[in-house]
PDB file of C-alpha atoms in Angstrom:
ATOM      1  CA  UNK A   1      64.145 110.224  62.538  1.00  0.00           C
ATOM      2  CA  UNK A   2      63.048 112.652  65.243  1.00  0.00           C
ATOM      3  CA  UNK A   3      62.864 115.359  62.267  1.00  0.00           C
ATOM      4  CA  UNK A   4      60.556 112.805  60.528  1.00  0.00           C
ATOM      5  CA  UNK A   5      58.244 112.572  63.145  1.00  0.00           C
ATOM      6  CA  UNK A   6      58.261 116.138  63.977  1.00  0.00           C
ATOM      7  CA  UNK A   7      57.179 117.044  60.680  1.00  0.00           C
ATOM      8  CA  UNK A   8      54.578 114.418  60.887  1.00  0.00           C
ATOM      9  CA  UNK A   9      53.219 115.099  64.104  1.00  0.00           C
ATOM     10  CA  UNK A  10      53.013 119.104  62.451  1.00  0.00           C
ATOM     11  CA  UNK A  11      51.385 117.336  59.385  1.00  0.00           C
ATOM     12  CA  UNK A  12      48.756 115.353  61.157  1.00  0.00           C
ATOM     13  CA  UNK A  13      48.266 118.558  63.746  1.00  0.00           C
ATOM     14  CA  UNK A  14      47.152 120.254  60.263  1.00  0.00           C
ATOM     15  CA  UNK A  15      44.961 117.828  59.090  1.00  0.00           C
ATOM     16  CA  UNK A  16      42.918 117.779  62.282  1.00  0.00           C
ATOM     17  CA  UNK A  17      42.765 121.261  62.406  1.00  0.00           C
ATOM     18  CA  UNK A  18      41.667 121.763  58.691  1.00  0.00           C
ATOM     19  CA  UNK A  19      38.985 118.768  59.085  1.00  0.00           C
ATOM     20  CA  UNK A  20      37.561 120.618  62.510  1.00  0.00           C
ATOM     21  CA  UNK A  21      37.244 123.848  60.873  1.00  0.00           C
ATOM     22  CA  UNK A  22      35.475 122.254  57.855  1.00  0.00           C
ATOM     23  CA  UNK A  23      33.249 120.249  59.831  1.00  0.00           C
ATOM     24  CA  UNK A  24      32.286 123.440  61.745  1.00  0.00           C
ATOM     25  CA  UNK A  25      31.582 125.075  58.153  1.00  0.00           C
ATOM     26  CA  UNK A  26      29.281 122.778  57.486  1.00  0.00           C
ATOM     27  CA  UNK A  27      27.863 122.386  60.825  1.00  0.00           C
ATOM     28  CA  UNK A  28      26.250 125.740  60.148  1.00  0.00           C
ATOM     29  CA  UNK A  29      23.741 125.892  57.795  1.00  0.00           C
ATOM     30  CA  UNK A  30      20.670 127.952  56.562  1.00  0.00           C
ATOM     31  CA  UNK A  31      18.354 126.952  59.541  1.00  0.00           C
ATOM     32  CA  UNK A  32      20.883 128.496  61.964  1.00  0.00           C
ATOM     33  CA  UNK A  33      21.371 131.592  59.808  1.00  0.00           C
ATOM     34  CA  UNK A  34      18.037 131.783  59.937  1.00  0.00           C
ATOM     35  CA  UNK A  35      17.555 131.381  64.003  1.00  0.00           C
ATOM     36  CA  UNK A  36      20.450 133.838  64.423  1.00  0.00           C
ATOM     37  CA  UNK A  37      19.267 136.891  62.553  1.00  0.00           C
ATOM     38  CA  UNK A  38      15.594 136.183  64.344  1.00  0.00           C
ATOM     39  CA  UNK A  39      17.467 135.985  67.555  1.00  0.00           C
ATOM     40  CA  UNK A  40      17.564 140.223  68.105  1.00  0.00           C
ATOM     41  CA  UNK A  41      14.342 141.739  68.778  1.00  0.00           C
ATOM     42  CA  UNK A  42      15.416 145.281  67.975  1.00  0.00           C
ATOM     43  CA  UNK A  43      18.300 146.062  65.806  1.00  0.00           C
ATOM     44  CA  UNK A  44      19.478 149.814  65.368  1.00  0.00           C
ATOM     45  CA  UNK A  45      22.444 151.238  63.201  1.00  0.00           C
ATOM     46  CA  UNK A  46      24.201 153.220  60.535  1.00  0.00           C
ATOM     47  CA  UNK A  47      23.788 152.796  57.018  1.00  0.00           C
ATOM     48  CA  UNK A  48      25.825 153.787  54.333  1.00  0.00           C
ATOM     49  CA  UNK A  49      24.600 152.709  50.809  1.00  0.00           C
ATOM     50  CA  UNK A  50      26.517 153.268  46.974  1.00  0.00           C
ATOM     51  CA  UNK A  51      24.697 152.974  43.663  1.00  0.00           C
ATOM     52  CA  UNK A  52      27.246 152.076  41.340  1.00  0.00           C
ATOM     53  CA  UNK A  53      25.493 153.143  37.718  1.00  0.00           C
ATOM     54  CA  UNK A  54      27.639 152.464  34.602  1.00  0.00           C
ATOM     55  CA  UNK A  55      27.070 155.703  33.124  1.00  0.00           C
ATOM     56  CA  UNK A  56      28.456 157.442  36.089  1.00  0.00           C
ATOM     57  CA  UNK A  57      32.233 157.653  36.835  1.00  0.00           C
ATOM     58  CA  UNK A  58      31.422 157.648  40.846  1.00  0.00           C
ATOM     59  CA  UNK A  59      28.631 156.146  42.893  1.00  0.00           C
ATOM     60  CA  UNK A  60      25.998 158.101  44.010  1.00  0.00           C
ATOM     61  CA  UNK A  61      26.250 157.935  48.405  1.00  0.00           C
ATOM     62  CA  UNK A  62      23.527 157.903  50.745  1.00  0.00           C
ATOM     63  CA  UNK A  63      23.699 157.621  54.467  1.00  0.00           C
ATOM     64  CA  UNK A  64      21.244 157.383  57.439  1.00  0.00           C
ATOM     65  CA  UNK A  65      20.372 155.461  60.155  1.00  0.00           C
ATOM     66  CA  UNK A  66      17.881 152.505  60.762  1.00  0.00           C
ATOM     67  CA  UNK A  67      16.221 150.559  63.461  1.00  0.00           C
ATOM     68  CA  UNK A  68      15.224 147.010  62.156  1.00  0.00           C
ATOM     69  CA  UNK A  69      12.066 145.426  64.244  1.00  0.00           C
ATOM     70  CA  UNK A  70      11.507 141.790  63.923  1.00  0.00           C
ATOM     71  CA  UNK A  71       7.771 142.044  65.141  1.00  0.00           C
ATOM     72  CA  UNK A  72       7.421 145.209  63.053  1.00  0.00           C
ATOM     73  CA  UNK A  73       9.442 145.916  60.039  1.00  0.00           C
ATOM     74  CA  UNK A  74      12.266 148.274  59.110  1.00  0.00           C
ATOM     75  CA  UNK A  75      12.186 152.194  59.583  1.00  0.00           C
ATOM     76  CA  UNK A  76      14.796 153.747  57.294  1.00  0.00           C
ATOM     77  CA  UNK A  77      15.874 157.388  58.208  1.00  0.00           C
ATOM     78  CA  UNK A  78      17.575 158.976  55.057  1.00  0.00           C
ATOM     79  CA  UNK A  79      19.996 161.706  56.020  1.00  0.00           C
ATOM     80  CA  UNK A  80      22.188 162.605  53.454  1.00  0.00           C
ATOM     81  CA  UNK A  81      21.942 163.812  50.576  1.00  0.00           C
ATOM     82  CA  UNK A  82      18.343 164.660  51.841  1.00  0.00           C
ATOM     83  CA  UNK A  83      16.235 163.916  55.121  1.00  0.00           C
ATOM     84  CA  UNK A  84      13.438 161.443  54.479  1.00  0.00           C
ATOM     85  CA  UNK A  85      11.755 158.727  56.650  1.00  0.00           C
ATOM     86  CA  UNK A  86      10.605 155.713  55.111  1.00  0.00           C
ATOM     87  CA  UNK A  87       8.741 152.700  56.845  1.00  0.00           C
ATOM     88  CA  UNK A  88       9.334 149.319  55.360  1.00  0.00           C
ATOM     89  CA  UNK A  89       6.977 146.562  55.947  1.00  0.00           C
ATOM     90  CA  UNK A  90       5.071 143.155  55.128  1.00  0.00           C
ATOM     91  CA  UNK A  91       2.153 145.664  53.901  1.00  0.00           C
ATOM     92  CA  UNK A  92       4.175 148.053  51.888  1.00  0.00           C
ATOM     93  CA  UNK A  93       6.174 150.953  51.981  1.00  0.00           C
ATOM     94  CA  UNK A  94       5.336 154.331  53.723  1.00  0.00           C
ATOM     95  CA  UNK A  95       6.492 157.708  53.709  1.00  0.00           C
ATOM     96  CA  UNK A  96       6.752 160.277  56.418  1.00  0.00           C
ATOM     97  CA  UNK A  97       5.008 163.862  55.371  1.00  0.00           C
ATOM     98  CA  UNK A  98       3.751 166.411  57.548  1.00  0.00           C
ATOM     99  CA  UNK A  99       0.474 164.924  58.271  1.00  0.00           C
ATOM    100  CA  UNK A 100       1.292 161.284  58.896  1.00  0.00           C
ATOM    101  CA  UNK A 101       2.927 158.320  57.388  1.00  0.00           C
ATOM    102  CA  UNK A 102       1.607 158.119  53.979  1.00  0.00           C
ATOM    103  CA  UNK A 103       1.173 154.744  51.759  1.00  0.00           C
ATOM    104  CA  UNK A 104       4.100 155.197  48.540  1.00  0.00           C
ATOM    105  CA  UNK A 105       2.978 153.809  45.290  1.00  0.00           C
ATOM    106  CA  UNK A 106       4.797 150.494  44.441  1.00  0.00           C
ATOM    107  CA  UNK A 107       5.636 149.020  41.140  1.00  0.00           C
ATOM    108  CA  UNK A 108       5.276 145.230  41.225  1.00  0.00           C
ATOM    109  CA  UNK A 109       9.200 145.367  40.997  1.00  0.00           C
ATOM    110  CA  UNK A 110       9.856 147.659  43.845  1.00  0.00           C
ATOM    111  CA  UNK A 111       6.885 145.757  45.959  1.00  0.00           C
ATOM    112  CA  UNK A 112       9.068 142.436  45.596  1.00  0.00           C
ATOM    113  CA  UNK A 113      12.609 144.457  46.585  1.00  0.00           C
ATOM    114  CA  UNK A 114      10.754 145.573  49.499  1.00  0.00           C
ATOM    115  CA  UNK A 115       9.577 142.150  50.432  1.00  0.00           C
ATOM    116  CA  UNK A 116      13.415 140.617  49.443  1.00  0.00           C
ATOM    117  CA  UNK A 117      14.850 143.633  52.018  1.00  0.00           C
ATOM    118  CA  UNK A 118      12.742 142.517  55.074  1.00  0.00           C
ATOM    119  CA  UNK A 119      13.601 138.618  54.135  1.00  0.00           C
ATOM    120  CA  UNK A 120      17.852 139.699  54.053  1.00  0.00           C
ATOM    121  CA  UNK A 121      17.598 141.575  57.027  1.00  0.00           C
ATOM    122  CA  UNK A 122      15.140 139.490  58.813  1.00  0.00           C
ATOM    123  CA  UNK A 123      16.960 136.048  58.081  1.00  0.00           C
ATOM    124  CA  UNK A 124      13.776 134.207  56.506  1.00  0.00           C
ATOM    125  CA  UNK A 125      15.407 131.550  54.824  1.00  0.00           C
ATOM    126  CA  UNK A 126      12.113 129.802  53.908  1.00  0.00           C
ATOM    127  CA  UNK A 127      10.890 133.380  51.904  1.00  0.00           C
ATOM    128  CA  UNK A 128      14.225 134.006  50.069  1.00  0.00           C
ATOM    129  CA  UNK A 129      14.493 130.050  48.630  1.00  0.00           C
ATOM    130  CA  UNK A 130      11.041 130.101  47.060  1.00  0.00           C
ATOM    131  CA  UNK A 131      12.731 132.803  44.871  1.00  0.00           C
ATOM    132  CA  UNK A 132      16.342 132.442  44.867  1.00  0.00           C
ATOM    133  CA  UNK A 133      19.005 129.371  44.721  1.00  0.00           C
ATOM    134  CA  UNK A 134      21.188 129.904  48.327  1.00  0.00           C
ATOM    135  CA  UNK A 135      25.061 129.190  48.811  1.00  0.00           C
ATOM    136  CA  UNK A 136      25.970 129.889  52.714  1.00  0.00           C
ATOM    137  CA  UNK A 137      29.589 130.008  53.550  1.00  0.00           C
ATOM    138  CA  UNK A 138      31.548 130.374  56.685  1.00  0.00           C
ATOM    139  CA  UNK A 139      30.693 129.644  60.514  1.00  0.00           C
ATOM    140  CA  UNK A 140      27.955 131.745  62.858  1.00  0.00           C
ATOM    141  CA  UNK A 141      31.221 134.680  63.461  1.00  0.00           C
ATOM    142  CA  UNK A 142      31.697 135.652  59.597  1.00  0.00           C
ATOM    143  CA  UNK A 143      29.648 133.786  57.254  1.00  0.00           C
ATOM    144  CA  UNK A 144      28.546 134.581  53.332  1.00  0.00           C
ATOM    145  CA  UNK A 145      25.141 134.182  51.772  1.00  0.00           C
ATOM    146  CA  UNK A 146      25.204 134.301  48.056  1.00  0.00           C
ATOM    147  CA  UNK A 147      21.517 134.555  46.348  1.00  0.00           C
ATOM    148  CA  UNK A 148      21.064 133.036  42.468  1.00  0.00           C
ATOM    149  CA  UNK A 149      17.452 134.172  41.232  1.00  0.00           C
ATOM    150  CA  UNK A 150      15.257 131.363  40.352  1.00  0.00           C
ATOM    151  CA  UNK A 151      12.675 133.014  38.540  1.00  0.00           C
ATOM    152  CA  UNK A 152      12.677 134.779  35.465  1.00  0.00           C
ATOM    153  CA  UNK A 153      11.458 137.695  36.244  1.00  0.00           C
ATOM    154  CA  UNK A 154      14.394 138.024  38.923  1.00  0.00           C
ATOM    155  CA  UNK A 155      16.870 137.165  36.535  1.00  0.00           C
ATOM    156  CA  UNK A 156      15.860 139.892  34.475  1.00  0.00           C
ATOM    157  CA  UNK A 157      16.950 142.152  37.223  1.00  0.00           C
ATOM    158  CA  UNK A 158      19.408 140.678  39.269  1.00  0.00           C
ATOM    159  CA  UNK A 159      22.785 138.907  38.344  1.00  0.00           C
ATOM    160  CA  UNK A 160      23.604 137.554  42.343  1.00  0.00           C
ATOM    161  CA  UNK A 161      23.471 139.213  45.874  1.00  0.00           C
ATOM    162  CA  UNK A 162      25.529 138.613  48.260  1.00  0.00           C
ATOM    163  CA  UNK A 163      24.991 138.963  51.587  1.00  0.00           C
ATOM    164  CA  UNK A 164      28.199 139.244  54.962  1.00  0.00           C
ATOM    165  CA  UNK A 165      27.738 138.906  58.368  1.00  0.00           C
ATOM    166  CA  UNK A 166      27.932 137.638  61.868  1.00  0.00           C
ATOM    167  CA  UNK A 167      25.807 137.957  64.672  1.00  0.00           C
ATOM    168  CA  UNK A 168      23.575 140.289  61.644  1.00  0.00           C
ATOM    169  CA  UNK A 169      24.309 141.115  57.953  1.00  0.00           C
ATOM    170  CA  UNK A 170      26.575 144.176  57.521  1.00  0.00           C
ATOM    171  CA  UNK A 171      27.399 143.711  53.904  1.00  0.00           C
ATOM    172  CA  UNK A 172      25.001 143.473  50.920  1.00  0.00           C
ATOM    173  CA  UNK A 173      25.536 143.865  47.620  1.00  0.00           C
ATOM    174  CA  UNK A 174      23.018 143.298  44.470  1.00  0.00           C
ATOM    175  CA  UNK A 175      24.934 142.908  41.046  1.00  0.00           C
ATOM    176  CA  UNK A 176      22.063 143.837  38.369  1.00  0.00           C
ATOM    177  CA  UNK A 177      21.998 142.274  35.383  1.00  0.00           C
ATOM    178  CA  UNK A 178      22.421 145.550  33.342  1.00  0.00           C
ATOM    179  CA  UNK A 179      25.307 146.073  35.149  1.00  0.00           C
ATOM    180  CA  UNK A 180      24.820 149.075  37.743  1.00  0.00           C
ATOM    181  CA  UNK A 181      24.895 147.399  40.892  1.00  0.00           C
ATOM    182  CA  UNK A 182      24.026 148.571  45.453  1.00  0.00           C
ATOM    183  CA  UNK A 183      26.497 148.416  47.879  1.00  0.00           C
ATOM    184  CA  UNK A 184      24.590 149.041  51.092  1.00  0.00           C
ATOM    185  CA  UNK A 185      27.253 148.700  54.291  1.00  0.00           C
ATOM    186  CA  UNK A 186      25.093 148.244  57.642  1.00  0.00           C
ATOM    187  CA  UNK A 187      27.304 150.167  60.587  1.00  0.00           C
ATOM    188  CA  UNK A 188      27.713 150.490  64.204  1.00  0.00           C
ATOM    189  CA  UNK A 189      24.540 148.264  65.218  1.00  0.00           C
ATOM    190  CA  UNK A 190      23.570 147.601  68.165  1.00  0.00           C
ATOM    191  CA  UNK A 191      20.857 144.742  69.478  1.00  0.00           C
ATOM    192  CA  UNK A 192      17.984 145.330  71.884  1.00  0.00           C
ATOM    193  CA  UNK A 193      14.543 143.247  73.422  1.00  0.00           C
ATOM    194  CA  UNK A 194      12.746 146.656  72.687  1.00  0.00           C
ATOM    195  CA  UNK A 195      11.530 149.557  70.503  1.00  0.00           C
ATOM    196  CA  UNK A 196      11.838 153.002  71.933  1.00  0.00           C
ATOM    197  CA  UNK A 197       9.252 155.460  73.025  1.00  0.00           C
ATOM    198  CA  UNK A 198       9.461 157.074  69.411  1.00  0.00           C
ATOM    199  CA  UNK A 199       9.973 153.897  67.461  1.00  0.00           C
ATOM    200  CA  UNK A 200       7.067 152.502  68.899  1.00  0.00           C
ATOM    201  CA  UNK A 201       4.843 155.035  67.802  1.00  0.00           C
ATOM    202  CA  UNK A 202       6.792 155.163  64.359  1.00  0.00           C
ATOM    203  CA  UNK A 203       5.242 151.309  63.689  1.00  0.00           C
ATOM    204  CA  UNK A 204       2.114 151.708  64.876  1.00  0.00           C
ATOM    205  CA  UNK A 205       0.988 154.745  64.242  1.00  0.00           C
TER     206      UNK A 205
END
């Protein structure tokens, strides 16, 4: 008898647990996804990305470091295999030379990567739904964002992304539809209310 209601006790323990965690699942949704990646005003780290190409036995490896700006954009600092800056925002992409930053030319493709990058990182749910069907997963501490293009022009590129991450996304990965697929791992970042000296006068000048 005791044994019984020991086991029941444990049983009903369980169930409350399992029906408090899922209830907290759900409790977070897209709209706080969305407040918590706006939440940082300066985000810096350590990137480490892998293009996975089918008709390469190993994925080509880049590394650098970037500082993510919510009233700005992104500036992405390409260290290895070679040094290049690159400035990524609303307006376009632009390219650090020896006079300046300098305007890239952008294929309508590239132009709407750029614009899908800045809506990831930036946590603009509104942007990435008018393109993509979401699936969120998890609670605010580890959660999972998995992207489904809408649009056929999307679909002719990308299979699914998927997007890991907490306080901001640290793990994204987009699965083309030819099969070679990104693996860009976002490291050691750090939060902050404001730009440096130097990053300051990266964005606006």
């Amino acid at each position: 008898m005791i044994r019984n209601l020991a086991a029941r006790t444990f049983l009903t323990l369980c169930l409350t647990l399992t029906l408090t965690m899922a209830a907290g699942a759900q409790a977070f949704d897209l709209a706080q996804l969305s407040q918590q990646l706006r939440e940082p005003a300066v985000i810096r780290g350590q990137f480490v990305q892998q293009k996975h190409l089918r008709a390469l036995p190993l994925p080509l490896v880049s590394r650098g470091q970037f500082v993510l700006a919510r009233e700005h954009g992104l500036l992405w600092s390409l260290q290895q295999p070679l040094q290049q800056d690159y400035r990524i925002s609303g307006s376009g992409i632009a390219q650090r030379t020896p006079s300046g930053w300098e305007p890239t030319d952008q294929q309508p493709a590239a132009a709407r990567q750029n614009r899908l990058f800045l809506a990831v990182l930036g946590g603009d749910a509104e942007a990435l739904q008018r393109d993509f069907q979401l699936e969120l997963l998890g609670s605010a501490a580890d959660w999972t964002l998995t992207l489904t293009p809408r649009s056929k022009l999307l679909q002719q590129i990308f299979s699914a992304i998927h997007i890991q991450g907490s306080a901001t996304a640290r793990r994204i990965e987009l699965l083309e539809t030819q099969g070679d697929s990104t693996l860009l791992l976002l490291e050691s970042t750090e939060v902050d209310d404001q730009l440096s000296a130097v990053e300051q006068h990266d964005f606006t000048h």
